[in-house]
Amino acid sequence: MLRIAVQSKGRLFDDTMNLLSESDIRITPSKRTLLVKSSNFPLEVLFLRDDDIPQSVANGVADIGVVGENEFCEQQEDAEIIERLGFSKCRLSLAIPKTEEYSGIEYFKGKKIATSYPTILRDFLKSKGVNADIHVITGSVEISPGIGLADAIFDIVSSGSTLVHNNLKEVKVIMNSEALLIGNKQMGVDKKAILKDMLFRFAAVRSAMGKKYVMMNAPKDKVKEITEVLPGIKSPTIIPLADTDWCSIHTVLHEKRFWEIIGKLKELGAQGILVSPIEKMIL
């Protein structure tokens, strides 16, 4: 049985549980239960605070864990990064009152900065030769300048709306963060085998994200031109039809270029274009 530590609530919880669900690993969370077993996969989920996850994995309380890169870097626990998961993206930034003039990193010399990430901030300021007073806060860091507790903040930024609401402006991005899958360095062979199976499922789900399966009928004399505009995984599938002058072409398109490519296909004579969502894709 493999044990994974997962944040007990918030966006990272939602994104992680969605990934497990899409990988057909069934988990039924309960508000009263911290440890829940999957009903169809050798996995149990341990629900923890985000800042407890790195230590739990490093100490072997959990075999693996999903944690924000920002929290992993802050805690500096002896666990290894297994995979970047690509969701729950944010950034850690310095922000100051919007009425202040920002002249560069030297602005923070002698300033009091409120943060929940003192280790990351201290290392950054040291690398820039800036001495500042770091005030550690757990909770609503963004209100600190408004109540006179600090001159600036160093905190997580996603959309930036919280900064705007508190009359702050982002002036320096220190690091970008996303969800990481981390692992205990002493994991046994049996648990590594379960992990390998789980990662295979994760890869299939993530490969399908943002992609569509496209089928169309096309005149045979246009096949070469059509296939040249199709960015297929290897090459599109071409199937003969009852009408010998026509064929069916199947391929996978990324949503980012979908409408651009569909327009070109119609210009080249493609008809009956059918678009389907992709649940999983094995590469």
mmCIF file of N, CA, C and O in Angstrom, residues 144-222:
data_model
loop_
_atom_site.group_PDB
_atom_site.id
_atom_site.type_symbol
_atom_site.label_atom_id
_atom_site.label_comp_id
_atom_site.label_asym_id
_atom_site.label_seq_id
_atom_site.Cartn_x
_atom_site.Cartn_y
_atom_site.Cartn_z
ATOM 1 N N SER A 144 -0.877 43.606 6.125
ATOM 2 C CA SER A 144 0.177 44.161 6.984
ATOM 3 C C SER A 144 0.524 45.621 6.690
ATOM 4 O O SER A 144 0.593 46.439 7.617
ATOM 5 N N PRO A 145 0.771 46.017 5.436
ATOM 6 C CA PRO A 145 1.095 47.430 5.184
ATOM 7 C C PRO A 145 -0.059 48.368 5.542
ATOM 8 O O PRO A 145 0.161 49.472 6.046
ATOM 9 N N GLY A 146 -1.276 47.919 5.315
ATOM 10 C CA GLY A 146 -2.435 48.771 5.568
ATOM 11 C C GLY A 146 -2.658 49.087 7.032
ATOM 12 O O GLY A 146 -3.252 50.115 7.372
ATOM 13 N N ILE A 147 -2.189 48.202 7.938
ATOM 14 C CA ILE A 147 -2.379 48.444 9.369
ATOM 15 C C ILE A 147 -1.078 48.900 10.039
ATOM 16 O O ILE A 147 -0.977 48.945 11.261
ATOM 17 N N GLY A 148 -0.066 49.199 9.212
ATOM 18 C CA GLY A 148 1.184 49.711 9.730
ATOM 19 C C GLY A 148 2.118 48.682 10.327
ATOM 20 O O GLY A 148 3.082 49.029 11.011
ATOM 21 N N LEU A 149 1.854 47.400 10.041
ATOM 22 C CA LEU A 149 2.694 46.338 10.593
ATOM 23 C C LEU A 149 3.957 46.121 9.768
ATOM 24 O O LEU A 149 4.965 45.623 10.267
ATOM 25 N N ALA A 150 3.924 46.475 8.493
ATOM 26 C CA ALA A 150 5.079 46.279 7.610
ATOM 27 C C ALA A 150 5.054 47.302 6.484
ATOM 28 O O ALA A 150 4.009 47.917 6.200
ATOM 29 N N ASP A 151 6.219 47.476 5.831
ATOM 30 C CA ASP A 151 6.319 48.389 4.695
ATOM 31 C C ASP A 151 5.996 47.694 3.374
ATOM 32 O O ASP A 151 5.643 48.346 2.382
ATOM 33 N N ALA A 152 6.136 46.370 3.364
ATOM 34 C CA ALA A 152 5.950 45.599 2.134
ATOM 35 C C ALA A 152 5.598 44.166 2.520
ATOM 36 O O ALA A 152 5.666 43.786 3.702
ATOM 37 N N ILE A 153 5.231 43.364 1.534
ATOM 38 C CA ILE A 153 4.941 41.954 1.796
ATOM 39 C C ILE A 153 5.649 41.081 0.767
ATOM 40 O O ILE A 153 6.011 41.533 -0.330
ATOM 41 N N PHE A 154 5.846 39.829 1.131
ATOM 42 C CA PHE A 154 6.346 38.803 0.220
ATOM 43 C C PHE A 154 5.388 37.642 0.351
ATOM 44 O O PHE A 154 5.317 36.992 1.399
ATOM 45 N N ASP A 155 4.616 37.365 -0.708
ATOM 46 C CA ASP A 155 3.538 36.393 -0.574
ATOM 47 C C ASP A 155 3.196 35.753 -1.914
ATOM 48 O O ASP A 155 3.695 36.163 -2.963
ATOM 49 N N ILE A 156 2.304 34.779 -1.853
ATOM 50 C CA ILE A 156 1.808 34.103 -3.047
ATOM 51 C C ILE A 156 0.908 35.043 -3.841
ATOM 52 O O ILE A 156 0.068 35.741 -3.267
ATOM 53 N N VAL A 157 1.084 35.049 -5.159
ATOM 54 C CA VAL A 157 0.218 35.822 -6.049
ATOM 55 C C VAL A 157 -0.297 34.882 -7.139
ATOM 56 O O VAL A 157 0.472 34.147 -7.753
ATOM 57 N N SER A 158 -1.605 34.898 -7.342
ATOM 58 C CA SER A 158 -2.190 34.116 -8.441
ATOM 59 C C SER A 158 -2.736 35.079 -9.489
ATOM 60 O O SER A 158 -2.095 35.369 -10.485
ATOM 61 N N SER A 159 -3.901 35.613 -9.238
ATOM 62 C CA SER A 159 -4.479 36.584 -10.187
ATOM 63 C C SER A 159 -4.029 38.011 -9.894
ATOM 64 O O SER A 159 -4.050 38.870 -10.769
ATOM 65 N N GLY A 160 -3.649 38.272 -8.650
ATOM 66 C CA GLY A 160 -3.258 39.626 -8.271
ATOM 67 C C GLY A 160 -4.404 40.445 -7.698
ATOM 68 O O GLY A 160 -4.212 41.578 -7.251
ATOM 69 N N SER A 161 -5.615 39.877 -7.664
ATOM 70 C CA SER A 161 -6.787 40.628 -7.191
ATOM 71 C C SER A 161 -6.699 40.965 -5.704
ATOM 72 O O SER A 161 -7.170 42.023 -5.274
ATOM 73 N N THR A 162 -6.091 40.067 -4.922
ATOM 74 C CA THR A 162 -5.952 40.329 -3.483
ATOM 75 C C THR A 162 -5.049 41.530 -3.236
ATOM 76 O O THR A 162 -5.294 42.343 -2.345
ATOM 77 N N LEU A 163 -3.982 41.654 -4.032
ATOM 78 C CA LEU A 163 -3.102 42.812 -3.908
ATOM 79 C C LEU A 163 -3.854 44.099 -4.221
ATOM 80 O O LEU A 163 -3.754 45.092 -3.492
ATOM 81 N N VAL A 164 -4.596 44.095 -5.306
ATOM 82 C CA VAL A 164 -5.362 45.278 -5.711
ATOM 83 C C VAL A 164 -6.349 45.671 -4.619
ATOM 84 O O VAL A 164 -6.494 46.856 -4.275
ATOM 85 N N HIS A 165 -7.010 44.661 -4.043
ATOM 86 C CA HIS A 165 -8.013 44.913 -3.003
ATOM 87 C C HIS A 165 -7.380 45.571 -1.776
ATOM 88 O O HIS A 165 -8.050 46.324 -1.049
ATOM 89 N N ASN A 166 -6.088 45.288 -1.551
ATOM 90 C CA ASN A 166 -5.400 45.838 -0.381
ATOM 91 C C ASN A 166 -4.469 46.997 -0.749
ATOM 92 O O ASN A 166 -3.555 47.322 0.008
ATOM 93 N N ASN A 167 -4.715 47.584 -1.927
ATOM 94 C CA ASN A 167 -3.956 48.764 -2.376
ATOM 95 C C ASN A 167 -2.452 48.492 -2.461
ATOM 96 O O ASN A 167 -1.629 49.334 -2.083
ATOM 97 N N LEU A 168 -2.106 47.319 -2.970
ATOM 98 C CA LEU A 168 -0.710 46.934 -3.139
ATOM 99 C C LEU A 168 -0.421 46.703 -4.616
ATOM 100 O O LEU A 168 -1.326 46.439 -5.413
ATOM 101 N N LYS A 169 0.855 46.773 -4.953
ATOM 102 C CA LYS A 169 1.263 46.450 -6.329
ATOM 103 C C LYS A 169 2.455 45.498 -6.295
ATOM 104 O O LYS A 169 3.334 45.614 -5.437
ATOM 105 N N GLU A 170 2.449 44.561 -7.218
ATOM 106 C CA GLU A 170 3.523 43.569 -7.323
ATOM 107 C C GLU A 170 4.718 44.220 -8.023
ATOM 108 O O GLU A 170 4.571 44.785 -9.107
ATOM 109 N N VAL A 171 5.908 44.145 -7.412
ATOM 110 C CA VAL A 171 7.066 44.813 -7.999
ATOM 111 C C VAL A 171 8.206 43.857 -8.345
ATOM 112 O O VAL A 171 9.070 44.201 -9.161
ATOM 113 N N LYS A 172 8.222 42.664 -7.771
ATOM 114 C CA LYS A 172 9.318 41.742 -8.063
ATOM 115 C C LYS A 172 8.878 40.305 -7.846
ATOM 116 O O LYS A 172 8.492 39.914 -6.758
ATOM 117 N N VAL A 173 8.928 39.500 -8.915
ATOM 118 C CA VAL A 173 8.650 38.061 -8.811
ATOM 119 C C VAL A 173 9.941 37.355 -8.389
ATOM 120 O O VAL A 173 10.952 37.451 -9.079
ATOM 121 N N ILE A 174 9.875 36.633 -7.277
ATOM 122 C CA ILE A 174 11.060 35.929 -6.773
ATOM 123 C C ILE A 174 11.116 34.491 -7.291
ATOM 124 O O ILE A 174 12.174 33.985 -7.651
ATOM 125 N N MET A 175 9.975 33.820 -7.337
ATOM 126 C CA MET A 175 9.963 32.456 -7.878
ATOM 127 C C MET A 175 8.570 32.098 -8.371
ATOM 128 O O MET A 175 7.570 32.619 -7.889
ATOM 129 N N ASN A 176 8.541 31.235 -9.385
ATOM 130 C CA ASN A 176 7.286 30.669 -9.868
ATOM 131 C C ASN A 176 7.106 29.299 -9.231
ATOM 132 O O ASN A 176 8.076 28.581 -8.972
ATOM 133 N N SER A 177 5.857 28.956 -8.971
ATOM 134 C CA SER A 177 5.576 27.727 -8.244
ATOM 135 C C SER A 177 4.467 26.934 -8.924
ATOM 136 O O SER A 177 3.591 27.506 -9.575
ATOM 137 N N GLU A 178 4.521 25.623 -8.773
ATOM 138 C CA GLU A 178 3.455 24.742 -9.220
ATOM 139 C C GLU A 178 3.415 23.531 -8.295
ATOM 140 O O GLU A 178 4.278 23.375 -7.421
ATOM 141 N N ALA A 179 2.429 22.686 -8.452
ATOM 142 C CA ALA A 179 2.319 21.489 -7.622
ATOM 143 C C ALA A 179 3.436 20.503 -7.963
ATOM 144 O O ALA A 179 3.722 20.257 -9.132
ATOM 145 N N LEU A 180 4.055 19.962 -6.923
ATOM 146 C CA LEU A 180 5.090 18.946 -7.086
ATOM 147 C C LEU A 180 4.633 17.632 -6.471
ATOM 148 O O LEU A 180 3.945 17.632 -5.444
ATOM 149 N N LEU A 181 5.022 16.543 -7.083
ATOM 150 C CA LEU A 181 4.887 15.234 -6.450
ATOM 151 C C LEU A 181 6.253 14.910 -5.864
ATOM 152 O O LEU A 181 7.231 14.773 -6.592
ATOM 153 N N ILE A 182 6.342 14.837 -4.533
ATOM 154 C CA ILE A 182 7.610 14.565 -3.876
ATOM 155 C C ILE A 182 7.578 13.172 -3.260
ATOM 156 O O ILE A 182 6.494 12.608 -3.012
ATOM 157 N N GLY A 183 8.762 12.590 -3.018
ATOM 158 C CA GLY A 183 8.817 11.228 -2.509
ATOM 159 C C GLY A 183 9.880 11.030 -1.448
ATOM 160 O O GLY A 183 10.886 11.748 -1.407
ATOM 161 N N ASN A 184 9.649 10.030 -0.609
ATOM 162 C CA ASN A 184 10.628 9.630 0.393
ATOM 163 C C ASN A 184 11.793 8.925 -0.309
ATOM 164 O O ASN A 184 11.591 8.077 -1.171
ATOM 165 N N LYS A 185 13.002 9.281 0.075
ATOM 166 C CA LYS A 185 14.189 8.737 -0.599
ATOM 167 C C LYS A 185 14.440 7.271 -0.283
ATOM 168 O O LYS A 185 15.213 6.606 -0.997
ATOM 169 N N GLN A 186 13.805 6.741 0.767
ATOM 170 C CA GLN A 186 14.024 5.349 1.166
ATOM 171 C C GLN A 186 12.849 4.443 0.780
ATOM 172 O O GLN A 186 12.666 3.382 1.363
ATOM 173 N N MET A 187 12.059 4.845 -0.194
ATOM 174 C CA MET A 187 10.896 4.069 -0.591
ATOM 175 C C MET A 187 11.274 2.671 -1.066
ATOM 176 O O MET A 187 12.234 2.497 -1.815
ATOM 177 N N GLY A 188 10.527 1.673 -0.627
ATOM 178 C CA GLY A 188 10.811 0.288 -0.979
ATOM 179 C C GLY A 188 10.427 -0.067 -2.406
ATOM 180 O O GLY A 188 9.709 0.685 -3.082
ATOM 181 N N VAL A 189 10.889 -1.232 -2.855
ATOM 182 C CA VAL A 189 10.656 -1.684 -4.235
ATOM 183 C C VAL A 189 9.174 -1.855 -4.536
ATOM 184 O O VAL A 189 8.688 -1.454 -5.600
ATOM 185 N N ASP A 190 8.425 -2.457 -3.618
ATOM 186 C CA ASP A 190 7.001 -2.700 -3.847
ATOM 187 C C ASP A 190 6.236 -1.381 -4.006
ATOM 188 O O ASP A 190 5.372 -1.263 -4.875
ATOM 189 N N LYS A 191 6.571 -0.420 -3.181
ATOM 190 C CA LYS A 191 5.889 0.877 -3.256
ATOM 191 C C LYS A 191 6.296 1.633 -4.522
ATOM 192 O O LYS A 191 5.480 2.342 -5.110
ATOM 193 N N LYS A 192 7.524 1.459 -4.959
ATOM 194 C CA LYS A 192 7.959 2.097 -6.206
ATOM 195 C C LYS A 192 7.190 1.533 -7.397
ATOM 196 O O LYS A 192 6.914 2.257 -8.357
ATOM 197 N N ALA A 193 6.853 0.243 -7.327
ATOM 198 C CA ALA A 193 6.087 -0.382 -8.414
ATOM 199 C C ALA A 193 4.674 0.213 -8.482
ATOM 200 O O ALA A 193 4.150 0.475 -9.566
ATOM 201 N N ILE A 194 4.059 0.443 -7.313
ATOM 202 C CA ILE A 194 2.735 1.071 -7.277
ATOM 203 C C ILE A 194 2.820 2.502 -7.801
ATOM 204 O O ILE A 194 1.973 2.967 -8.568
ATOM 205 N N LEU A 195 3.875 3.203 -7.374
ATOM 206 C CA LEU A 195 4.088 4.577 -7.827
ATOM 207 C C LEU A 195 4.239 4.633 -9.342
ATOM 208 O O LEU A 195 3.687 5.526 -10.002
ATOM 209 N N LYS A 196 4.968 3.700 -9.916
ATOM 210 C CA LYS A 196 5.165 3.660 -11.364
ATOM 211 C C LYS A 196 3.837 3.519 -12.093
ATOM 212 O O LYS A 196 3.591 4.189 -13.109
ATOM 213 N N ASP A 197 2.966 2.661 -11.580
ATOM 214 C CA ASP A 197 1.642 2.474 -12.172
ATOM 215 C C ASP A 197 0.829 3.760 -12.070
ATOM 216 O O ASP A 197 0.153 4.176 -13.028
ATOM 217 N N MET A 198 0.900 4.428 -10.924
ATOM 218 C CA MET A 198 0.155 5.663 -10.731
ATOM 219 C C MET A 198 0.656 6.769 -11.660
ATOM 220 O O MET A 198 -0.133 7.511 -12.252
ATOM 221 N N LEU A 199 1.976 6.869 -11.812
ATOM 222 C CA LEU A 199 2.549 7.881 -12.696
ATOM 223 C C LEU A 199 2.155 7.636 -14.154
ATOM 224 O O LEU A 199 1.971 8.579 -14.921
ATOM 225 N N PHE A 200 2.034 6.368 -14.525
ATOM 226 C CA PHE A 200 1.584 6.015 -15.878
ATOM 227 C C PHE A 200 0.173 6.558 -16.114
ATOM 228 O O PHE A 200 -0.123 7.137 -17.163
ATOM 229 N N ARG A 201 -0.681 6.407 -15.114
ATOM 230 C CA ARG A 201 -2.047 6.917 -15.231
ATOM 231 C C ARG A 201 -2.058 8.447 -15.280
ATOM 232 O O ARG A 201 -2.797 9.039 -16.076
ATOM 233 N N PHE A 202 -1.243 9.063 -14.432
ATOM 234 C CA PHE A 202 -1.162 10.531 -14.431
ATOM 235 C C PHE A 202 -0.735 11.051 -15.804
ATOM 236 O O PHE A 202 -1.288 12.031 -16.316
ATOM 237 N N ALA A 203 0.257 10.379 -16.395
ATOM 238 C CA ALA A 203 0.770 10.811 -17.701
ATOM 239 C C ALA A 203 -0.308 10.717 -18.774
ATOM 240 O O ALA A 203 -0.419 11.595 -19.642
ATOM 241 N N ALA A 204 -1.123 9.659 -18.707
ATOM 242 C CA ALA A 204 -2.188 9.482 -19.695
ATOM 243 C C ALA A 204 -3.230 10.585 -19.577
ATOM 244 O O ALA A 204 -3.725 11.109 -20.584
ATOM 245 N N VAL A 205 -3.555 10.957 -18.342
ATOM 246 C CA VAL A 205 -4.536 12.021 -18.115
ATOM 247 C C VAL A 205 -3.984 13.368 -18.576
ATOM 248 O O VAL A 205 -4.646 14.132 -19.284
ATOM 249 N N ARG A 206 -2.748 13.657 -18.185
ATOM 250 C CA ARG A 206 -2.154 14.960 -18.513
ATOM 251 C C ARG A 206 -1.885 15.103 -20.005
ATOM 252 O O ARG A 206 -1.966 16.207 -20.557
ATOM 253 N N SER A 207 -1.580 14.008 -20.681
ATOM 254 C CA SER A 207 -1.342 14.064 -22.131
ATOM 255 C C SER A 207 -2.594 14.453 -22.898
ATOM 256 O O SER A 207 -2.521 15.028 -23.982
ATOM 257 N N ALA A 208 -3.755 14.118 -22.323
ATOM 258 C CA ALA A 208 -5.020 14.402 -23.000
ATOM 259 C C ALA A 208 -5.512 15.823 -22.754
ATOM 260 O O ALA A 208 -6.392 16.313 -23.467
ATOM 261 N N MET A 209 -4.947 16.505 -21.761
ATOM 262 C CA MET A 209 -5.431 17.837 -21.400
ATOM 263 C C MET A 209 -5.236 18.822 -22.555
ATOM 264 O O MET A 209 -4.158 18.902 -23.136
ATOM 265 N N GLY A 210 -6.304 19.554 -22.863
ATOM 266 C CA GLY A 210 -6.219 20.585 -23.899
ATOM 267 C C GLY A 210 -6.176 20.054 -25.309
ATOM 268 O O GLY A 210 -5.812 20.780 -26.239
ATOM 269 N N LYS A 211 -6.556 18.778 -25.502
ATOM 270 C CA LYS A 211 -6.497 18.185 -26.849
ATOM 271 C C LYS A 211 -7.859 17.647 -27.265
ATOM 272 O O LYS A 211 -8.671 17.266 -26.433
ATOM 273 N N LYS A 212 -8.090 17.625 -28.563
ATOM 274 C CA LYS A 212 -9.335 17.124 -29.138
ATOM 275 C C LYS A 212 -9.033 16.085 -30.215
ATOM 276 O O LYS A 212 -8.038 16.192 -30.941
ATOM 277 N N TYR A 213 -9.913 15.085 -30.302
ATOM 278 C CA TYR A 213 -9.803 14.082 -31.376
ATOM 279 C C TYR A 213 -10.684 14.553 -32.528
ATOM 280 O O TYR A 213 -11.878 14.814 -32.350
ATOM 281 N N VAL A 214 -10.082 14.688 -33.702
ATOM 282 C CA VAL A 214 -10.785 15.262 -34.861
ATOM 283 C C VAL A 214 -10.860 14.244 -35.989
ATOM 284 O O VAL A 214 -9.848 13.624 -36.351
ATOM 285 N N MET A 215 -12.069 14.070 -36.519
ATOM 286 C CA MET A 215 -12.300 13.184 -37.679
ATOM 287 C C MET A 215 -12.960 14.005 -38.781
ATOM 288 O O MET A 215 -13.807 14.856 -38.497
ATOM 289 N N MET A 216 -12.579 13.738 -40.018
ATOM 290 C CA MET A 216 -13.152 14.501 -41.142
ATOM 291 C C MET A 216 -13.114 13.666 -42.420
ATOM 292 O O MET A 216 -12.316 12.728 -42.537
ATOM 293 N N ASN A 217 -13.975 14.006 -43.335
ATOM 294 C CA ASN A 217 -13.916 13.433 -44.678
ATOM 295 C C ASN A 217 -13.208 14.425 -45.591
ATOM 296 O O ASN A 217 -13.407 15.639 -45.465
ATOM 297 N N ALA A 218 -12.392 13.904 -46.505
ATOM 298 C CA ALA A 218 -11.611 14.791 -47.365
ATOM 299 C C ALA A 218 -11.422 14.168 -48.743
ATOM 300 O O ALA A 218 -11.321 12.945 -48.869
ATOM 301 N N PRO A 219 -11.365 15.002 -49.784
ATOM 302 C CA PRO A 219 -11.081 14.474 -51.131
ATOM 303 C C PRO A 219 -9.651 13.945 -51.177
ATOM 304 O O PRO A 219 -8.734 14.555 -50.631
ATOM 305 N N LYS A 220 -9.476 12.816 -51.837
ATOM 306 C CA LYS A 220 -8.152 12.179 -51.864
ATOM 307 C C LYS A 220 -7.090 13.063 -52.500
ATOM 308 O O LYS A 220 -5.923 13.005 -52.119
ATOM 309 N N ASP A 221 -7.482 13.886 -53.455
ATOM 310 C CA ASP A 221 -6.474 14.708 -54.115
ATOM 311 C C ASP A 221 -6.003 15.873 -53.241
ATOM 312 O O ASP A 221 -5.101 16.617 -53.618
ATOM 313 N N LYS A 222 -6.622 16.013 -52.048
ATOM 314 C CA LYS A 222 -6.209 17.066 -51.113
ATOM 315 C C LYS A 222 -5.517 16.506 -49.859
ATOM 316 O O LYS A 222 -5.162 17.279 -48.953
#
